[in-house]
Amino acid sequence: MAEQLLRSSFGAAAAAYAEHRPDYAQAAVRWALEPAPGLRVLDLGAGTGKLSATLVAVGADVVAVEPDAAMLAELRRALPAVRALPGSAEAIPLPDASVDAVLAGNALHWFDMTVAGAEIARVLAPGGVLAGLWNIMDDRVDWVAGLERVSGSAAIGPRDTLSSWRAATADMLVARTGLIARFGSAEQVEFPHGQRRTADSLVATLATRAGMLVMPDGERVATLDRVRAFLGSRPETAHGEFTVPMLTGVLRARRR
């Protein structure tokens, strides 16, 4: 029930998600697609289209699938040329072997891979690629590590930092899901990225995290106030715009 609550929390904040969430490093997307037999790409759990926009920018032929109506509406508004369909990872509204790659941006961890794995394999052409991408904060940087401590795991969780994302995602594609017969071994690589923010807009970004969206109002306000005070206390973030040091991490496997 808690997992379902988190998974379904984004729709109410769809406009804020579209405004504040970062895009994905183009180098990461190109690497994810490198072994694919073609450029027909499904953006699965597409949200408001952050990953779809990067896929379009690198020349992919994109179809987006998203279960939440509010998120899907934002995607269609932002990317009217992208074919965008209601659906889920567990029930993909596409024919067999119809795409060369399935990519999921900050979404793979929401899928029930015991069901979704077979669906993904069904829609992938032979030799097709499945990849999860996560935008992660570089906690080797001192102020980012401090922000992580102040924010708490509801805002910056184990998939959200360089020091922990690999361990948190390593077995998502194969080990626990019985997909080893359908997919080869998974690879993990990170690519440099960043997002221009102010203290206020970084607070707004963290407020779109699922754990924050389901938090009781008083606790959420207190957490965001604590984050704002921390950012105001650091010379790197107290005044004007700054770049949040990030990477896009990619977990990739190829269909047998």
Short mmCIF file of C-alpha atoms in Angstrom, two decimals:
data_model
loop_
_atom_site.label_atom_id
_atom_site.label_comp_id
_atom_site.label_asym_id
_atom_site.label_seq_id
_atom_site.Cartn_x
_atom_site.Cartn_y
_atom_site.Cartn_z
CA MET A 1 0.00 0.00 0.00
CA ALA A 2 2.82 2.41 0.84
CA GLU A 3 4.50 1.61 -2.47
CA GLN A 4 1.24 2.21 -4.35
CA LEU A 5 0.76 5.53 -2.55
CA LEU A 6 4.23 6.67 -3.55
CA ARG A 7 3.79 5.45 -7.12
CA SER A 8 0.53 7.34 -7.55
CA SER A 9 1.64 10.56 -5.84
CA PHE A 10 3.00 12.44 -8.86
CA GLY A 11 -0.20 13.35 -10.68
CA ALA A 12 -1.20 16.02 -8.18
CA ALA A 13 2.17 17.71 -8.74
CA ALA A 14 2.41 17.17 -12.51
CA ALA A 15 2.91 20.86 -13.39
CA ALA A 16 5.60 21.28 -10.72
CA TYR A 17 7.28 18.07 -11.88
CA ALA A 18 7.34 19.35 -15.46
CA GLU A 19 8.77 22.70 -14.34
CA HIS A 20 11.41 21.57 -11.88
CA ARG A 21 12.65 18.05 -12.64
CA PRO A 22 15.88 17.90 -14.69
CA ASP A 23 16.29 16.45 -18.15
CA TYR A 24 18.75 13.62 -18.89
CA ALA A 25 22.32 13.79 -20.17
CA GLN A 26 22.34 13.18 -23.92
CA ALA A 27 25.52 11.13 -23.63
CA ALA A 28 23.73 8.79 -21.23
CA VAL A 29 20.80 8.34 -23.60
CA ARG A 30 23.11 7.69 -26.55
CA TRP A 31 24.99 5.05 -24.55
CA ALA A 32 21.73 3.40 -23.50
CA LEU A 33 20.70 3.13 -27.16
CA GLU A 34 24.11 2.18 -28.55
CA PRO A 35 23.52 -1.60 -28.88
CA ALA A 36 19.89 -1.28 -30.00
CA PRO A 37 19.08 -2.55 -33.51
CA GLY A 38 17.25 0.68 -34.37
CA LEU A 39 15.87 3.92 -32.98
CA ARG A 40 12.24 2.97 -32.29
CA VAL A 41 12.16 3.78 -28.58
CA LEU A 42 9.49 3.34 -25.92
CA ASP A 43 9.73 5.79 -23.02
CA LEU A 44 7.98 3.72 -20.36
CA GLY A 45 6.56 5.47 -17.32
CA ALA A 46 7.27 8.65 -19.24
CA GLY A 47 5.87 11.12 -16.72
CA THR A 48 5.81 14.63 -18.13
CA GLY A 49 8.24 13.77 -20.92
CA LYS A 50 11.64 14.70 -19.52
CA LEU A 51 13.30 11.63 -21.03
CA SER A 52 11.16 11.77 -24.18
CA ALA A 53 12.50 15.25 -24.90
CA THR A 54 16.09 14.03 -24.69
CA LEU A 55 15.26 11.03 -26.88
CA VAL A 56 13.79 13.36 -29.51
CA ALA A 57 16.92 15.51 -29.30
CA VAL A 58 19.17 12.52 -30.12
CA GLY A 59 17.03 11.51 -33.08
CA ALA A 60 14.95 8.65 -31.71
CA ASP A 61 11.47 7.77 -32.96
CA VAL A 62 9.68 7.95 -29.61
CA VAL A 63 6.44 6.55 -28.27
CA ALA A 64 5.65 7.43 -24.65
CA VAL A 65 3.50 5.40 -22.25
CA GLU A 66 2.35 6.82 -18.90
CA PRO A 67 -0.38 5.63 -16.50
CA ASP A 68 -1.16 8.95 -14.78
CA ALA A 69 -3.60 11.18 -16.71
CA ALA A 70 -2.27 14.46 -15.32
CA MET A 71 1.34 13.57 -16.13
CA LEU A 72 0.31 12.40 -19.61
CA ALA A 73 -1.48 15.70 -20.22
CA GLU A 74 1.70 17.63 -19.34
CA LEU A 75 3.72 15.42 -21.70
CA ARG A 76 1.28 16.01 -24.56
CA ARG A 77 1.35 19.75 -23.92
CA ALA A 78 5.16 19.90 -23.88
CA LEU A 79 5.78 17.44 -26.73
CA PRO A 80 2.78 17.46 -29.08
CA ALA A 81 4.72 15.63 -31.81
CA VAL A 82 5.43 12.61 -29.58
CA ARG A 83 2.92 9.76 -29.70
CA ALA A 84 1.80 9.48 -26.07
CA LEU A 85 -0.45 6.66 -24.84
CA PRO A 86 -2.08 5.75 -21.54
CA GLY A 87 -0.73 2.49 -20.21
CA SER A 88 1.68 0.95 -17.74
CA ALA A 89 4.78 -1.18 -17.61
CA GLU A 90 2.60 -4.11 -16.65
CA ALA A 91 0.22 -3.58 -19.61
CA ILE A 92 2.02 -1.93 -22.52
CA PRO A 93 -0.34 -0.86 -25.35
CA LEU A 94 2.04 -1.81 -28.17
CA PRO A 95 2.37 -4.84 -30.49
CA ASP A 96 4.97 -7.57 -30.10
CA ALA A 97 8.54 -6.73 -31.21
CA SER A 98 7.51 -3.18 -32.10
CA VAL A 99 10.37 -1.20 -30.51
CA ASP A 100 14.16 -1.44 -30.51
CA ALA A 101 14.63 -0.07 -27.00
CA VAL A 102 12.63 0.48 -23.82
CA LEU A 103 13.93 3.27 -21.61
CA ALA A 104 12.60 4.38 -18.24
CA GLY A 105 13.65 7.68 -16.68
CA ASN A 106 13.50 7.64 -12.86
CA ALA A 107 10.70 5.10 -13.20
CA LEU A 108 12.06 1.56 -13.38
CA HIS A 109 11.93 1.17 -9.59
CA TRP A 110 8.14 1.63 -9.70
CA PHE A 111 7.58 -1.30 -12.08
CA ASP A 112 6.43 -4.71 -10.90
CA MET A 113 9.11 -6.50 -12.86
CA THR A 114 7.62 -9.94 -12.28
CA VAL A 115 4.88 -8.78 -14.68
CA ALA A 116 6.53 -5.86 -16.48
CA GLY A 117 9.61 -7.86 -17.40
CA ALA A 118 7.62 -10.18 -19.64
CA GLU A 119 5.72 -7.26 -21.16
CA ILE A 120 8.92 -5.38 -21.91
CA ALA A 121 10.46 -8.46 -23.48
CA ARG A 122 7.31 -8.90 -25.56
CA VAL A 123 7.42 -5.43 -27.14
CA LEU A 124 11.19 -5.49 -27.73
CA ALA A 125 12.63 -6.66 -31.02
CA PRO A 126 15.35 -9.34 -30.77
CA GLY A 127 18.56 -7.70 -29.62
CA GLY A 128 16.61 -4.77 -28.21
CA VAL A 129 17.72 -2.79 -25.19
CA LEU A 130 16.11 -2.23 -21.80
CA ALA A 131 17.60 0.63 -19.78
CA GLY A 132 16.73 2.50 -16.63
CA LEU A 133 18.09 6.02 -16.19
CA TRP A 134 18.34 7.98 -12.94
CA ASN A 135 19.46 11.53 -12.36
CA ILE A 136 21.70 11.32 -9.31
CA MET A 137 23.35 13.98 -7.19
CA ASP A 138 27.13 13.94 -6.86
CA ASP A 139 27.59 13.56 -3.11
CA ARG A 140 31.37 13.64 -3.49
CA VAL A 141 30.78 17.42 -3.41
CA ASP A 142 30.71 18.63 0.18
CA TRP A 143 27.62 20.82 0.03
CA VAL A 144 25.64 18.09 -1.75
CA ALA A 145 26.55 15.60 0.98
CA GLY A 146 25.40 18.15 3.54
CA LEU A 147 22.15 18.69 1.67
CA GLU A 148 21.54 14.93 1.70
CA ARG A 149 21.96 14.82 5.47
CA VAL A 150 19.65 17.79 6.04
CA SER A 151 16.96 16.69 3.58
CA GLY A 152 16.45 13.14 4.76
CA SER A 153 15.65 10.07 2.68
CA ALA A 154 12.17 11.26 1.63
CA ALA A 155 13.83 13.96 -0.48
CA ILE A 156 17.17 12.35 -1.36
CA GLY A 157 17.00 8.58 -1.22
CA PRO A 158 19.41 5.74 -2.06
CA ARG A 159 18.75 5.95 -5.82
CA ASP A 160 19.43 9.69 -5.79
CA THR A 161 23.16 9.88 -4.98
CA LEU A 162 26.32 8.66 -6.66
CA SER A 163 27.50 6.80 -3.57
CA SER A 164 24.47 4.51 -3.43
CA TRP A 165 22.58 4.35 -6.74
CA ARG A 166 24.50 1.35 -8.13
CA ALA A 167 23.77 -0.86 -5.14
CA ALA A 168 20.14 0.36 -5.06
CA THR A 169 19.47 -0.50 -8.72
CA ALA A 170 21.89 -3.30 -9.66
CA ASP A 171 19.43 -6.20 -9.46
CA MET A 172 16.37 -4.47 -10.90
CA LEU A 173 16.63 -5.95 -14.38
CA VAL A 174 17.62 -9.54 -13.78
CA ALA A 175 18.53 -10.96 -10.41
CA ARG A 176 15.20 -10.83 -8.56
CA THR A 177 12.87 -10.94 -11.54
CA GLY A 178 13.54 -14.16 -13.39
CA LEU A 179 14.50 -12.23 -16.53
CA ILE A 180 17.93 -13.78 -16.94
CA ALA A 181 16.57 -16.07 -19.67
CA ARG A 182 15.39 -13.06 -21.68
CA PHE A 183 18.13 -10.49 -21.01
CA GLY A 184 21.90 -10.55 -20.79
CA SER A 185 23.88 -9.24 -17.85
CA ALA A 186 23.29 -5.63 -16.84
CA GLU A 187 25.83 -2.81 -17.09
CA GLN A 188 25.93 0.41 -15.05
CA VAL A 189 27.61 3.63 -16.18
CA GLU A 190 27.34 7.27 -15.08
CA PHE A 191 27.57 10.37 -17.28
CA PRO A 192 28.23 13.95 -16.13
CA HIS A 193 25.17 16.16 -15.87
CA GLY A 194 23.94 19.21 -13.99
CA GLN A 195 20.95 21.45 -13.45
CA ARG A 196 20.87 25.21 -13.02
CA ARG A 197 18.95 26.07 -9.87
CA THR A 198 18.47 28.74 -7.26
CA ALA A 199 17.91 27.90 -3.61
CA ASP A 200 14.16 28.33 -4.10
CA SER A 201 13.97 26.26 -7.28
CA LEU A 202 16.07 23.47 -5.76
CA VAL A 203 13.68 23.37 -2.82
CA ALA A 204 10.84 23.17 -5.35
CA THR A 205 12.59 20.30 -7.13
CA LEU A 206 13.02 18.30 -3.92
CA ALA A 207 9.35 18.95 -3.12
CA THR A 208 8.39 16.87 -6.21
CA ARG A 209 10.00 13.69 -4.82
CA ALA A 210 7.48 10.97 -4.03
CA GLY A 211 8.43 10.75 -0.37
CA MET A 212 7.85 14.47 0.02
CA LEU A 213 4.53 14.43 -1.82
CA VAL A 214 3.02 11.89 0.58
CA MET A 215 4.50 13.45 3.73
CA PRO A 216 2.09 15.10 6.22
CA ASP A 217 1.84 18.83 5.53
CA GLY A 218 3.53 20.00 8.72
CA GLU A 219 6.44 17.60 8.32
CA ARG A 220 6.88 18.54 4.66
CA VAL A 221 6.94 22.27 5.45
CA ALA A 222 9.47 21.72 8.25
CA THR A 223 11.70 19.63 5.99
CA LEU A 224 11.64 22.15 3.15
CA ASP A 225 12.30 25.02 5.59
CA ARG A 226 15.31 23.10 6.91
CA VAL A 227 16.59 22.59 3.35
CA ARG A 228 16.06 26.26 2.52
CA ALA A 229 17.97 27.35 5.63
CA PHE A 230 20.85 25.02 4.74
CA LEU A 231 21.09 26.33 1.18
CA GLY A 232 21.02 29.88 2.50
CA SER A 233 23.94 29.09 4.80
CA ARG A 234 26.27 27.79 2.09
CA PRO A 235 28.32 30.14 -0.11
CA GLU A 236 27.84 27.84 -3.10
CA THR A 237 24.05 28.11 -2.99
CA ALA A 238 23.06 31.20 -1.01
CA HIS A 239 23.06 33.75 -3.82
CA GLY A 240 21.56 33.52 -7.30
CA GLU A 241 21.90 30.60 -9.69
CA PHE A 242 24.26 27.67 -9.30
CA THR A 243 24.73 24.31 -10.98
CA VAL A 244 23.70 21.25 -9.00
CA PRO A 245 26.47 18.70 -9.65
CA MET A 246 24.74 15.60 -11.00
CA LEU A 247 25.22 12.55 -13.14
CA THR A 248 22.81 10.47 -15.19
CA GLY A 249 23.26 6.84 -14.20
CA VAL A 250 22.26 4.14 -16.69
CA LEU A 251 21.44 0.50 -16.01
CA ARG A 252 21.36 -1.35 -19.35
CA ALA A 253 20.69 -4.91 -20.52
CA ARG A 254 20.10 -6.39 -23.96
CA ARG A 255 17.34 -8.79 -24.95
CA ARG A 256 18.65 -12.17 -26.00
#
